[in-house]
Coordinates of C-alpha atoms and ligand atoms in Angstrom, one line a residue:
Chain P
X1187 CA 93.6 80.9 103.7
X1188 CA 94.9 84.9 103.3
X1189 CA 98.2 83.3 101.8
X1190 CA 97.5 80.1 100.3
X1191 CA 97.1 79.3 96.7
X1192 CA 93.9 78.0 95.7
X1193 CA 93.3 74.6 96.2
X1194 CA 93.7 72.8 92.5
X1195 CA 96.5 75.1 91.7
X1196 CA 98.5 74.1 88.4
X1197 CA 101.8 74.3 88.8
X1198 CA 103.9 77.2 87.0
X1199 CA 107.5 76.7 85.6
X1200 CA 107.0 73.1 87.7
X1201 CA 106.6 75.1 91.2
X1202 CA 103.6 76.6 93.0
X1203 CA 102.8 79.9 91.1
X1204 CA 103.4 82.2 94.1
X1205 CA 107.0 80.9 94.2
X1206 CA 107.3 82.9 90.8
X1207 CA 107.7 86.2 93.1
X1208 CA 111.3 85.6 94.9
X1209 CA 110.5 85.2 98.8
X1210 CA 111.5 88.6 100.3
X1211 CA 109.4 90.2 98.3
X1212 CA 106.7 87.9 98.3
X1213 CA 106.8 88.2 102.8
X1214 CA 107.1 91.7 102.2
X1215 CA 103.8 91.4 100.2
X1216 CA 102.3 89.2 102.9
X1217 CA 103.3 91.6 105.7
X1218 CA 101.9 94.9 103.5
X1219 CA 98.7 96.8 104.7
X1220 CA 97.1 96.8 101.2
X1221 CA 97.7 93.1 100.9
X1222 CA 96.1 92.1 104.3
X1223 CA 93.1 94.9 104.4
X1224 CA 92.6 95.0 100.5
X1225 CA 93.5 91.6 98.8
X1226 CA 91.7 89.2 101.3
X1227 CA 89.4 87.4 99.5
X1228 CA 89.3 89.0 96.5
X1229 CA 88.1 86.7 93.1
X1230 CA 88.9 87.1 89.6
X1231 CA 85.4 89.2 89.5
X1232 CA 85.9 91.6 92.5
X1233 CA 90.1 92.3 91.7
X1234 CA 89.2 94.4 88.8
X1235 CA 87.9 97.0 90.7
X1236 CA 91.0 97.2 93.1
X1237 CA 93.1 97.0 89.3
X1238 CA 91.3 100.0 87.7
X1239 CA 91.9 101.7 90.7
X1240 CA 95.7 101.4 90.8
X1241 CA 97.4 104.9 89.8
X1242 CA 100.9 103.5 88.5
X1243 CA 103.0 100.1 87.7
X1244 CA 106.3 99.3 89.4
X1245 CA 107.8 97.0 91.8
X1246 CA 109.2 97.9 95.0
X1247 CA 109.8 101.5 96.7
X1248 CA 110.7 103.6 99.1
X1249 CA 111.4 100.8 102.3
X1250 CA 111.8 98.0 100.0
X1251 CA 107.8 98.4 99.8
X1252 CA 105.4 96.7 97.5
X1253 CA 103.4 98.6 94.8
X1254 CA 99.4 97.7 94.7
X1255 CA 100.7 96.3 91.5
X1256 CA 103.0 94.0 93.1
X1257 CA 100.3 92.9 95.4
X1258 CA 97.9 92.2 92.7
X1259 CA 100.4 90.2 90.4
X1260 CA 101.2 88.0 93.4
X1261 CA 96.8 88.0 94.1
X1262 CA 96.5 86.1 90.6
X1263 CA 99.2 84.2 91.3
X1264 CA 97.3 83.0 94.1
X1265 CA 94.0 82.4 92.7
X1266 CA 94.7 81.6 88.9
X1267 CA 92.1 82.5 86.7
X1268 CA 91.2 80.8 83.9
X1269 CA 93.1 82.0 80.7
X1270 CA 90.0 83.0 79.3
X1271 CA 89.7 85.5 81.9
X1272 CA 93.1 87.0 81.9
X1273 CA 92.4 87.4 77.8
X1274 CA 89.3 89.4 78.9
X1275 CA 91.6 92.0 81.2
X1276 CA 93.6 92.3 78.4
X1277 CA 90.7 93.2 76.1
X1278 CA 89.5 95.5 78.0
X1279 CA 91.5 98.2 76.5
X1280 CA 90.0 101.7 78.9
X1281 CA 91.7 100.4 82.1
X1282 CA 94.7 100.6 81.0
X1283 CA 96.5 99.0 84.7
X1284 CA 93.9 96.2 84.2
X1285 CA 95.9 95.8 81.6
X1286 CA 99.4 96.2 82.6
X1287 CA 98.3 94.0 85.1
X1288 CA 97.3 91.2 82.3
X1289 CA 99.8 91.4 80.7
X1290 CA 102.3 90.9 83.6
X1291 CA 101.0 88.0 85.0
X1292 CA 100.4 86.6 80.8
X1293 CA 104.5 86.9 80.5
X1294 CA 104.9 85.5 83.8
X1295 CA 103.0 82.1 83.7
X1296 CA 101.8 81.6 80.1
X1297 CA 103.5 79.5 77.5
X1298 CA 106.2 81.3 75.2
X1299 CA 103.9 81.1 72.3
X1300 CA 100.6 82.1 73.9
X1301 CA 102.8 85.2 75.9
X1302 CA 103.8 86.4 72.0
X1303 CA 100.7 86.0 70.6
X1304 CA 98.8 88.1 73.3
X1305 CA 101.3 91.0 74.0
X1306 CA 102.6 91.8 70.7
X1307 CA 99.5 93.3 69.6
X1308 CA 100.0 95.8 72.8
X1309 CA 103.1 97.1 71.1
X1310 CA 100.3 99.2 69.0
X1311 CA 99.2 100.6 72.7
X1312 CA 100.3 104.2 73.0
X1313 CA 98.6 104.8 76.4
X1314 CA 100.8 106.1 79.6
X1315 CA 101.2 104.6 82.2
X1316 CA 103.0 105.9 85.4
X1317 CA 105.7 103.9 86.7
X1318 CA 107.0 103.6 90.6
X1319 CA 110.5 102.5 91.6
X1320 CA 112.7 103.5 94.3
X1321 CA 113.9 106.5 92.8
X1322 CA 110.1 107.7 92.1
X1323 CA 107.8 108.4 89.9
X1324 CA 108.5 108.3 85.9
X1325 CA 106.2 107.9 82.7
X1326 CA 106.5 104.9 80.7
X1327 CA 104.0 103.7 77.8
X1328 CA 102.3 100.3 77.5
X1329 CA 104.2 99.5 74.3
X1330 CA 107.4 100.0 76.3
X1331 CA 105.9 98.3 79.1
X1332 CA 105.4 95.1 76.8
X1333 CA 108.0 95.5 74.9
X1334 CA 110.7 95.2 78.2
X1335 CA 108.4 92.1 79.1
X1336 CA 109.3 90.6 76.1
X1337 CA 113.1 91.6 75.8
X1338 CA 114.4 92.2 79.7
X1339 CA 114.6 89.3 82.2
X1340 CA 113.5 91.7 85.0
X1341 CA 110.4 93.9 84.8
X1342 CA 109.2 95.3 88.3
X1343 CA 111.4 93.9 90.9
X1344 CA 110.6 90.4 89.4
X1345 CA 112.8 87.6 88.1
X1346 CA 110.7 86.7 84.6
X1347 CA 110.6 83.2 83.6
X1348 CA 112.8 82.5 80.5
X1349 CA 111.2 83.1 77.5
X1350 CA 111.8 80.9 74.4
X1351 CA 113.7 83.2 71.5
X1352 CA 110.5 84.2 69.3
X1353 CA 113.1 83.0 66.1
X1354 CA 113.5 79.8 67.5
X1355 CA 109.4 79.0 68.1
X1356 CA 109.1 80.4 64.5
X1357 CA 111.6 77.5 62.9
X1358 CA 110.1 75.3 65.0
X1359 CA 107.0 75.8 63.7
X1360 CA 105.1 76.8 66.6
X1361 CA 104.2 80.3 65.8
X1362 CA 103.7 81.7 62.6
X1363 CA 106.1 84.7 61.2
X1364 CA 104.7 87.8 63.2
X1365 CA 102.3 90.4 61.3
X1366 CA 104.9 92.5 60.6
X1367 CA 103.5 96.2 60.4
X1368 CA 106.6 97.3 58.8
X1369 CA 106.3 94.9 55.7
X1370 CA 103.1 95.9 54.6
X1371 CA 103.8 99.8 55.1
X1372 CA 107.0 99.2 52.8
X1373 CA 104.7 97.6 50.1
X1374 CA 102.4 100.7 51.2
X1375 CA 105.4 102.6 50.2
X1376 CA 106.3 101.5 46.9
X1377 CA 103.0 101.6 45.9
X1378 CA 101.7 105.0 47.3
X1379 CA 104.7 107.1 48.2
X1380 CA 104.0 109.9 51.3
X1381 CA 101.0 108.3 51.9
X1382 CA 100.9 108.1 56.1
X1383 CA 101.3 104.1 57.1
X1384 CA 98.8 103.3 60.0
X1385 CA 100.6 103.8 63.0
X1386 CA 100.6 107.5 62.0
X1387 CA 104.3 107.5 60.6
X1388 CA 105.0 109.3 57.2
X1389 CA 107.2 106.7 55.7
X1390 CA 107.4 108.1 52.6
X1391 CA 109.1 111.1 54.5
X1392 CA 112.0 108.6 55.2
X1393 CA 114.0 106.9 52.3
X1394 CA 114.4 102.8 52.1
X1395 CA 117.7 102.7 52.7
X1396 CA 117.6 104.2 56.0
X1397 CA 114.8 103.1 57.1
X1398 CA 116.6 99.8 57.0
X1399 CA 119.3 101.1 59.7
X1400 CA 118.1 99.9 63.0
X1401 CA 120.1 102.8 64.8
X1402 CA 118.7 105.3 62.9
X1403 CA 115.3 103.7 63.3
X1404 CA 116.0 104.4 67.2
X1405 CA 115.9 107.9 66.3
X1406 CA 112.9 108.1 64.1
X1407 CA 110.1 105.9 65.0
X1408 CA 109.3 105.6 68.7
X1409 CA 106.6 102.6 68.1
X1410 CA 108.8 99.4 69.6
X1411 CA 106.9 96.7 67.2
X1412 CA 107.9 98.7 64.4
X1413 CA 111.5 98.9 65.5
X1414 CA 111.1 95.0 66.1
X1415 CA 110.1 94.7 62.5
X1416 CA 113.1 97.2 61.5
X1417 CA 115.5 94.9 63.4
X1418 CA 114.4 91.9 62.1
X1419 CA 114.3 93.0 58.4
X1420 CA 117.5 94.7 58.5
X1421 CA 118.5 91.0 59.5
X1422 CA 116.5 89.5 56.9
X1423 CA 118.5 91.7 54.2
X1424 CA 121.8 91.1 55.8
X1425 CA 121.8 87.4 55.4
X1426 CA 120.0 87.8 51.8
X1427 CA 121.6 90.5 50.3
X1428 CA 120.3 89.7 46.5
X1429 CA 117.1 88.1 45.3
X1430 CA 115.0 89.7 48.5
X1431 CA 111.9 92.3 47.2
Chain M
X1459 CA 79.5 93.3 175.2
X1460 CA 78.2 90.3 176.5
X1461 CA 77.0 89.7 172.8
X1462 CA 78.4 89.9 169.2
X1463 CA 76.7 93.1 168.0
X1464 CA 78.9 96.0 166.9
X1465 CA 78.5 99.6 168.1
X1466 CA 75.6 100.1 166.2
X1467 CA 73.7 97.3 167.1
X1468 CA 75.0 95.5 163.7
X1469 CA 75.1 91.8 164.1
X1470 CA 78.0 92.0 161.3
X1471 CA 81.3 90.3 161.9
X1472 CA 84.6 91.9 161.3
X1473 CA 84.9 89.8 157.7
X1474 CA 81.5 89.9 156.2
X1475 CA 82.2 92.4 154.0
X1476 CA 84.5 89.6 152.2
X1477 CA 83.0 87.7 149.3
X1478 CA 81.4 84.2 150.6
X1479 CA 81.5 81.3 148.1
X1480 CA 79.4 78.8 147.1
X1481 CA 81.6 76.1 147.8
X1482 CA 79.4 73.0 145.8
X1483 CA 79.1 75.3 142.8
X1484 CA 82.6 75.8 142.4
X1485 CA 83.4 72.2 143.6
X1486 CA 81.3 71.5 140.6
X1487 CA 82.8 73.8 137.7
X1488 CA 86.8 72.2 138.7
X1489 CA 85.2 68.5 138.1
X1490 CA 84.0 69.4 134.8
X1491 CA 86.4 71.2 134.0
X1492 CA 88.7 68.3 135.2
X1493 CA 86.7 66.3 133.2
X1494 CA 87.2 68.5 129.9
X1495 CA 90.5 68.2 130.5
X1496 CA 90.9 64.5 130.5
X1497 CA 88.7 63.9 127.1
X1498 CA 90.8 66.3 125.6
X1499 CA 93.9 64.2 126.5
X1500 CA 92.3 61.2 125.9
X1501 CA 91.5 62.9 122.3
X1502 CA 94.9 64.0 121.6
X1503 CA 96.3 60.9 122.7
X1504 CA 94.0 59.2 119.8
X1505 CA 95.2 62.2 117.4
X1506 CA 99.0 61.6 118.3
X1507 CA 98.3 58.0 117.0
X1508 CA 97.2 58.9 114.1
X1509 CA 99.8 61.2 113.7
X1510 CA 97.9 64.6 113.8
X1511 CA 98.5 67.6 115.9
X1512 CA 97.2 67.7 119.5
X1513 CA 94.4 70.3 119.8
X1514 CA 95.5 73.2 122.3
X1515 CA 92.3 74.8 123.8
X1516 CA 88.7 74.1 124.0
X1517 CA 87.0 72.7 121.7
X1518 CA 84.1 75.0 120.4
X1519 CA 80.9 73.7 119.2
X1520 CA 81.0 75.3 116.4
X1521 CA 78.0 74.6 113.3
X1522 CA 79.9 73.4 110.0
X1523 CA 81.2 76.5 108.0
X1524 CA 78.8 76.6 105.2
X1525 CA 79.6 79.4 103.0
X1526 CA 82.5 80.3 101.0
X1527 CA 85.4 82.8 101.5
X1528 CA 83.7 86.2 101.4
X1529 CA 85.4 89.7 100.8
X1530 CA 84.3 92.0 103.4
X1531 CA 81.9 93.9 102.5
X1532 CA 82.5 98.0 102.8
X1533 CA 85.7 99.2 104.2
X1534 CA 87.5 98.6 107.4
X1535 CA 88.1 102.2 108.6
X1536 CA 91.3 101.3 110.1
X1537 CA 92.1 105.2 110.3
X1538 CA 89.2 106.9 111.1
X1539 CA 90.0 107.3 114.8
X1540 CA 93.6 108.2 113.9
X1541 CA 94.9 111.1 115.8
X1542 CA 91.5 111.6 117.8
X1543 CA 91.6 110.9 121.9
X1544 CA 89.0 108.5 123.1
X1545 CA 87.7 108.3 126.5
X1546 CA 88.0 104.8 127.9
X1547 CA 84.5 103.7 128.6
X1548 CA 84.9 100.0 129.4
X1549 CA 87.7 99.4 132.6
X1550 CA 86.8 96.0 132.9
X1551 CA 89.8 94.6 130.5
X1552 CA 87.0 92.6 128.8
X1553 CA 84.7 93.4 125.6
X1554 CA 84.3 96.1 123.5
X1555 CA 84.6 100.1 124.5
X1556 CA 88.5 99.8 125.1
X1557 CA 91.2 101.4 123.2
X1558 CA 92.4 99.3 120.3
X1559 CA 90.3 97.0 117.9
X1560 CA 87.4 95.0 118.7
X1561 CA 86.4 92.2 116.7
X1562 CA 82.4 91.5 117.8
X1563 CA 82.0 88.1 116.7
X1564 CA 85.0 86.8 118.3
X1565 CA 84.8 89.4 121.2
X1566 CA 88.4 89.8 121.1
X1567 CA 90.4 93.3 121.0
X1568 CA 93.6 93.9 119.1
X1569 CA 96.1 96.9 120.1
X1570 CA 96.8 97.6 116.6
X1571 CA 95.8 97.5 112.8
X1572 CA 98.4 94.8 112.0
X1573 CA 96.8 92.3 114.5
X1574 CA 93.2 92.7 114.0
X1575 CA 94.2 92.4 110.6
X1576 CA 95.8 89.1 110.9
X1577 CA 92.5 88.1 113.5
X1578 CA 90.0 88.9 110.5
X1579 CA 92.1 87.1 107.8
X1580 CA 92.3 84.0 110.2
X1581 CA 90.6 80.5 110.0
X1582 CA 89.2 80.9 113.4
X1583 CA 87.6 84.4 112.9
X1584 CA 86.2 83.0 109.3
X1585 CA 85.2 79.9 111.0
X1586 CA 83.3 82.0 113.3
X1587 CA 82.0 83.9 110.9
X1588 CA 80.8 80.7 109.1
X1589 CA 83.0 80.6 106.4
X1590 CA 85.4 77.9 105.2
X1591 CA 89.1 78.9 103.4
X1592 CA 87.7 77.9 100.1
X1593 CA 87.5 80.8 97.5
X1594 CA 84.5 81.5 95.2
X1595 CA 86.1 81.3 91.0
X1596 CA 84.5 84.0 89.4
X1597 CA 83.3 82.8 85.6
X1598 CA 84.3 84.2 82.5
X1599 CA 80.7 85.2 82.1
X1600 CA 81.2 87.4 85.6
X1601 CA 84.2 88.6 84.7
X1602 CA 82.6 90.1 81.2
X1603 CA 79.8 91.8 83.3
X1604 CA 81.5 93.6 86.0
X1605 CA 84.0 94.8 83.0
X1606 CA 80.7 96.1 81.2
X1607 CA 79.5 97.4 84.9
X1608 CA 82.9 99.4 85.2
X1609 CA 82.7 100.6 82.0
X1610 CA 79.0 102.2 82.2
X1611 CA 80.2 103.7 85.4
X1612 CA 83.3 105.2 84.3
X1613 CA 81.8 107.0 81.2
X1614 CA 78.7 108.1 83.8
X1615 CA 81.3 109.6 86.1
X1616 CA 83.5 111.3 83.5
X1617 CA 80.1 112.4 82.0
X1618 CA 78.9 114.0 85.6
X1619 CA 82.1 115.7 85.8
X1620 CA 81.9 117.2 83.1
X1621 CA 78.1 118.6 84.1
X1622 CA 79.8 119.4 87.6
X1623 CA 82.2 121.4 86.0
X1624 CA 79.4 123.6 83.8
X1625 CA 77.5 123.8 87.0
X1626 CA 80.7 125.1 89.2
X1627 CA 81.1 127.8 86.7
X1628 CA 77.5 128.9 87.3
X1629 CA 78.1 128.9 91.3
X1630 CA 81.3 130.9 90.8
X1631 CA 79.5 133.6 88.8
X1632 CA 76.7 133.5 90.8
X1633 CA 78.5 134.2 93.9
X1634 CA 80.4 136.8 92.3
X1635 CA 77.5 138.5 91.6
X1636 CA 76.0 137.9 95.0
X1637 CA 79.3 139.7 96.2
X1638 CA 79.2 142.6 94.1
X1639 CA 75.8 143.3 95.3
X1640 CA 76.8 143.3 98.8
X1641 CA 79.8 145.7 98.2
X1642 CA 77.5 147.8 96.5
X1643 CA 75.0 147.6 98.8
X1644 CA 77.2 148.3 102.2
X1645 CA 78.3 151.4 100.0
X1646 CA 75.4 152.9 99.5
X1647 CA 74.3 152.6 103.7
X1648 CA 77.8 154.2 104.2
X1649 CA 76.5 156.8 101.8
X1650 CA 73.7 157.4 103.3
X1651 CA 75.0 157.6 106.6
X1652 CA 77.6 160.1 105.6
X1653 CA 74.1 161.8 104.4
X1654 CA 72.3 161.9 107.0
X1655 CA 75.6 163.0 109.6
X1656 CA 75.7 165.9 107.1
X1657 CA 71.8 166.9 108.0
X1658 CA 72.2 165.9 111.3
X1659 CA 75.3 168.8 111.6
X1660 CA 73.6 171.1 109.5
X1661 CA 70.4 170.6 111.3
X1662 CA 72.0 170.8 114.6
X1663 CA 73.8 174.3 113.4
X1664 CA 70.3 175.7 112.5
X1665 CA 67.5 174.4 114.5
X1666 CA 68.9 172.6 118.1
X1667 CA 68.0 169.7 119.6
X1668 CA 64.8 170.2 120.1
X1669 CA 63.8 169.3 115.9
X1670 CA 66.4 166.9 116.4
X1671 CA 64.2 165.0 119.2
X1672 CA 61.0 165.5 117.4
X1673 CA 62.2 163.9 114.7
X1674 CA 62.2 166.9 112.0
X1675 CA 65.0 168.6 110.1
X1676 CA 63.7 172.1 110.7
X1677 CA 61.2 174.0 109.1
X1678 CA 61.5 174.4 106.0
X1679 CA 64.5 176.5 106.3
X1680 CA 67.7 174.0 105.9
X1681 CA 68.8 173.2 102.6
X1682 CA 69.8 169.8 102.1
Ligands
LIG812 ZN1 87.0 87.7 114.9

């Protein structure tokens, strides 16, 4: 039916997937115009033309109403598609609210390991994206975008699931130590001082030391996976003072 | 009058103009539909025991759905009427022509967007349609080609703009142009004009009417 999940439905976070999206949003969904007129029916095929034709991100606005966005989060929801699938919106690196999109629904039903290992290489994705909320229209980026999915426990109107600490899958063995950007641009550095670092930062511009300084890091850099890398460096060097390269 | 006929010699009685009913015909359409009735309680009755819900109206004779869930194909046009006054062609209450929405397979009309949207999203109009609740899964393979698809068509239409945009420049000069030539042209027939008033006076001055009429400025004698 219009509302149903798809018969054969895995559970998400132990509950029917659509559950995910708190219930007055999710009947404000069901009672939307674009939901009824443009979602019926759609497949994992014919829902990426309705996603590259979405013009910003957000959750609810105006009259507590949903964004296309919303509508199309709660669509996959619905139908699940295969994770291969969902990798292959994510890849597809032109439609950049195909993306989004991907990338929303990977934090919100994946496992913690699989959600790291998919969305922090879209910390290296620059591209705008236009956000909607109930006080308008703002600009965002996708890196930020990701970034809040992996940090904030509410992104677009929507409760996320809890997401395992990426330290604690690391000493569990579950993920390997993330390919820090930073680490190889500092070995960049000592080597071949002013040369520009691949995400287009002059680190030789900026010394060690206060590189090392998260806060001032803030300032500086604007890429978010490098100022993950900062942070967790800076910790690296606080709990090992001596002995560290 | 000794016998029944009316004023005009009509054998008519004061009621005939009422509708007469076939009485077995109708006799006949309340037993089966009596009849109807009582299989469908008999069938509920069965249903109840089994613990299901008892079935409300007729029962259509339906075939078996046989395809899938499909998304409708084009768009729905919900607002292309909007704002525009229709005439009411159809006073019957019934069928299509009256304001609102009309669904033709179901031949059922909805007063507004919201409730022909729910009609066309519901089991009964898909069932009607032919179509069971299940949902076609798209493969990854189907998935990687309408991506490819998309992208081909993107690049085409940013491509096209582009060529729209060299070709808009061209109308824009072209009309310019075309302009210019007009101004210049309604210009010069003003000019002229104020030309030939001028003759026209001076001719008038020196030779009358008469060279006027005949056509010619004179003889030879006015000076342009
Ligand atoms: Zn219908």
């Amino acid at each position: 039916m219009a509302n149903t999940t798809v018969i054969g439905a895995l559970a998400i976070h132990g509950q029917n997937p659509q559950f995910l999206v708190e219930t007055v949003i999710r009947n404000r969904i069901y009672e939307s115009n674009y939901w009824k007129e443009h979602c019926f029916a759609l497949t994992a095929e014919s829902l990426i033309d309705k996603a590259i034709e979405m013009r910003y991100i957000g959750g609810v606005y105006g009259n507590q109403r949903p964004t296309q966005f919303l509508c199309l989060v709660l669509k996959l929801l619905q139908i699940q598609p295969e994770k291969e699938i969902l990798v292959e919106y994510l890849r597809a690196d032109e439609f950049k609210y195909l993306r989004a999109l991907a990338a929303f629904y990977i934090r919100m039903t994946f496992r913690a390991v699989d959600v790291y290992e998919l969305l922090e290489p879209l910390l290296k994705d620059y591209g705008k994206l236009r956000l909607r909320d109930m006080s308008g229209y703002s600009l965002t980026y996708m890196d930020e975008f990701v970034y809040s999915l992996l940090t904030e426990e509410r992104v677009c109107d929507i409760i996320l699931p809890r997401l395992a600490k990426r330290q604690v899958l690391e000493e569990n063995g579950d993920i390997g130590p993330r390919k820090s950007r930073l680490l190889d641009a500092l070995e960049e550095v000592s080597v071949l001082p002013g040369e520009k670092a691949e995400g287009g930062v002059p680190f030789g511009a900026v010394e060690r030391h206060r590189m090392l300084d998260p806060d001032m890091c803030q300032g500086v850099v604007r890429d978010r996976g490098l100022v993950q890398d900062l942070l967790s460096v800076h910790a690296v060097v606080a709990s090992r003072p001596t002995g560290w390269k | 009058m000794a016998d029944k006929s009316g004023a005009y010699g009509s054998k008519a009685s004061d009621t005939d103009f009422r509708k007469t009913w076939d009485k077995e015909e109708y006799a006949e359409r309340a037993k089966k539909k009596d009849q109807e009735e009582k299989e469908r309680m008999q069938e509920n009755e069965e249903r109840m025991k089994q613990g299901k819900r008892p079935r409300k109206g007729r029962r259509d004779d339906l075939p078996k759905p046989t395809e899938l869930m499909k998304q409708r194909e084009g768009p729905l046009e919900l607002e292309k009427n909007l704002g525009k006054t229709m005439v009411v062609q159809n006073l019957s209450g019934k069928g299509p022509g009256q304001p609102g929405f009309h669904c033709e397979t179901c031949n059922r009309t909805y007063k507004d967007s919201v409730g022909y949207l729910d009609h066309i999203n519901s089991r009964a109009h898909l069932r009607a349609l032919g179509q069971t609740t299940k949902l076609e899964r798209s493969t990854l393979a189907q998935v990687q080609a309408r991506i490819a698809y998309l992208r081909e068509k993107t690049k085409e239409a940013s491509s096209a703009k582009a060529f729209d945009f060299k070709q808009r420049l061209a109308e824009v000069k072209a009309k310019e142009v075309a302009l210019r030539e007009q101004r210049k042209a309604v210009k010069r027939i003003e000019k002229e004009k104020a030309r030939l008033e001028l003759i026209k006076d001076t001719g008038m001055n020196e030779d009358g009417d008469m060279a006027q009429l005949m056509g010619f400025g004179g003889f030879g004698s006015s000076k342009k």
